[in-house]
PDB file of C-alpha atoms in Angstrom:
ATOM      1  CA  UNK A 457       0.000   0.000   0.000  1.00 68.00           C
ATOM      2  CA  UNK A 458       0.962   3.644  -1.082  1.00 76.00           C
ATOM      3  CA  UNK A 459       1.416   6.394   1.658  1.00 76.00           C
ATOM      4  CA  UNK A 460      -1.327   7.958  -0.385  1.00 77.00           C
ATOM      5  CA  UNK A 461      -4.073   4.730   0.045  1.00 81.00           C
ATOM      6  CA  UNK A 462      -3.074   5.158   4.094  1.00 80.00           C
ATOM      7  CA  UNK A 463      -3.641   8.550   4.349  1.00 83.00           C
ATOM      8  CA  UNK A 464      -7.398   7.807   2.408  1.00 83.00           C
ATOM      9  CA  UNK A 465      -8.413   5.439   5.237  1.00 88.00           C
ATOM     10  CA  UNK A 466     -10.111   6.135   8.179  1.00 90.00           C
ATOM     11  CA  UNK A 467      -8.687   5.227  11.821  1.00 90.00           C
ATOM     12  CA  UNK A 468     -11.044   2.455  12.082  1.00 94.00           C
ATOM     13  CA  UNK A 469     -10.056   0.833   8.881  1.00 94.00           C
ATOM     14  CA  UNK A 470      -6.618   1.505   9.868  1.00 94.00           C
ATOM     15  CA  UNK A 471      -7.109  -0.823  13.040  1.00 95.00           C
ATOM     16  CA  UNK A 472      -8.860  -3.235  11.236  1.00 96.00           C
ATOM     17  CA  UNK A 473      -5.533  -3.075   8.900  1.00 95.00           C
ATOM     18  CA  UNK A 474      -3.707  -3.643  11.683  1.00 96.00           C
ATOM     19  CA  UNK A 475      -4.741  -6.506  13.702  1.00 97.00           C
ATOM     20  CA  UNK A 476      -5.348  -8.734  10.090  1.00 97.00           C
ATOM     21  CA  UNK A 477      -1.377  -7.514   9.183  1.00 97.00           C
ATOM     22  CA  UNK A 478      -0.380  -8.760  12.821  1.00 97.00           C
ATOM     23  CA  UNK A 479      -2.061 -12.136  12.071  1.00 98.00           C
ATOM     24  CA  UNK A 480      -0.387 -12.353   8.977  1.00 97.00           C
ATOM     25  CA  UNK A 481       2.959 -11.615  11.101  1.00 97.00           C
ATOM     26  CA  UNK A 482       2.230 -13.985  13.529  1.00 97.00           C
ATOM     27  CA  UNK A 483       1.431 -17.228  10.988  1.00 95.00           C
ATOM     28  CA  UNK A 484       4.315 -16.039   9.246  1.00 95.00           C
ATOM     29  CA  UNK A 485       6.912 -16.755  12.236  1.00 95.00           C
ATOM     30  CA  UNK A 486       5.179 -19.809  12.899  1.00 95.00           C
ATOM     31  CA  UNK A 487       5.430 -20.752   9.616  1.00 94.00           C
ATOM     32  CA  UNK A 488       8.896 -20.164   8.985  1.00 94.00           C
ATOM     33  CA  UNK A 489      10.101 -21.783  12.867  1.00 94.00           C
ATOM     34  CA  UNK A 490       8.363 -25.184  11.590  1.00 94.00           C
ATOM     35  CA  UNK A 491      10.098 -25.102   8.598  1.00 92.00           C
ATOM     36  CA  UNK A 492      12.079 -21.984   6.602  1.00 90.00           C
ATOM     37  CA  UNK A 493       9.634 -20.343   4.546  1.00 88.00           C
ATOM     38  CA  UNK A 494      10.466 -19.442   1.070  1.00 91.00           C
ATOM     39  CA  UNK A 495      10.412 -15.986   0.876  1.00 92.00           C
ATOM     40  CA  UNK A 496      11.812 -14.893   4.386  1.00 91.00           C
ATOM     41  CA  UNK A 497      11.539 -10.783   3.420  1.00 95.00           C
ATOM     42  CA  UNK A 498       8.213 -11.441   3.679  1.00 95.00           C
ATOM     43  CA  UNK A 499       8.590 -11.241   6.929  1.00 95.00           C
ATOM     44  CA  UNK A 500      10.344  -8.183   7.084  1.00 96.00           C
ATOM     45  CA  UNK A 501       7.885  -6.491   4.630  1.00 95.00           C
ATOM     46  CA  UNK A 502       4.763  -7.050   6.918  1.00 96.00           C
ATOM     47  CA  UNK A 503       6.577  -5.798  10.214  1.00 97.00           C
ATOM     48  CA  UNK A 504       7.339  -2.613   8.256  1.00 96.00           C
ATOM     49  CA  UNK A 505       3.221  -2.942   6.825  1.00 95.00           C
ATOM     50  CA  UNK A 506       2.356  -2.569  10.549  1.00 96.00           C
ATOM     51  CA  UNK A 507       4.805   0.145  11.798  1.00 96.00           C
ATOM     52  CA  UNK A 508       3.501   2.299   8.678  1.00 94.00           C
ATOM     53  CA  UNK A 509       0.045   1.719   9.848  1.00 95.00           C
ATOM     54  CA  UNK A 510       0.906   2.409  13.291  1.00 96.00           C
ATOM     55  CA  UNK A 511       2.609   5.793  12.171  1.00 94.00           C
ATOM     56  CA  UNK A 512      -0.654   6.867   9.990  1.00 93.00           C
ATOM     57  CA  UNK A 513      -2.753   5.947  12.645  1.00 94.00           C
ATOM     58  CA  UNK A 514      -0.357   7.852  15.454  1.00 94.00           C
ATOM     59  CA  UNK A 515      -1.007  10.931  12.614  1.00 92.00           C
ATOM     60  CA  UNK A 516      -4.564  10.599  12.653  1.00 90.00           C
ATOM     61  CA  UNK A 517      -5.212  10.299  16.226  1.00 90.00           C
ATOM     62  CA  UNK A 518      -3.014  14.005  17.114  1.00 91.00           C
ATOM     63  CA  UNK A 519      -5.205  15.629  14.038  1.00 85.00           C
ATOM     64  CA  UNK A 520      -8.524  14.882  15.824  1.00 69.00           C
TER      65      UNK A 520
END
């Protein structure tokens, strides 16, 4: 997702965002402690996901 589709969404979507990204996370490094997954940026890609959401959502909350 573009900085641009983040700043569209509203902080309730942006939750929403963030708890399915965190599951994602979560089945990921389960996943990959079983047995290495293939693509192990992915990883990597989805803890940065969340820490963008986090940051939009930090933005949102100090505008209201």
């Amino acid at each position: 997702m573009k900085k641009e589709d983040l700043k569209g969404l509203s902080a309730d979507e942006i939750r929403t965002e963030i708890g399915a990204e965190q599951d994602r996370l979560l089945k990921l490094k389960f996943a990959h402690a079983v047995s290495p997954i293939e693509n192990p940026m992915r990883i990597r890609e989805s803890r940065k996901r969340i820490a963008r959401l986090n940051t939009e959502l930090t933005v949102k909350s100090r505008q209201a």
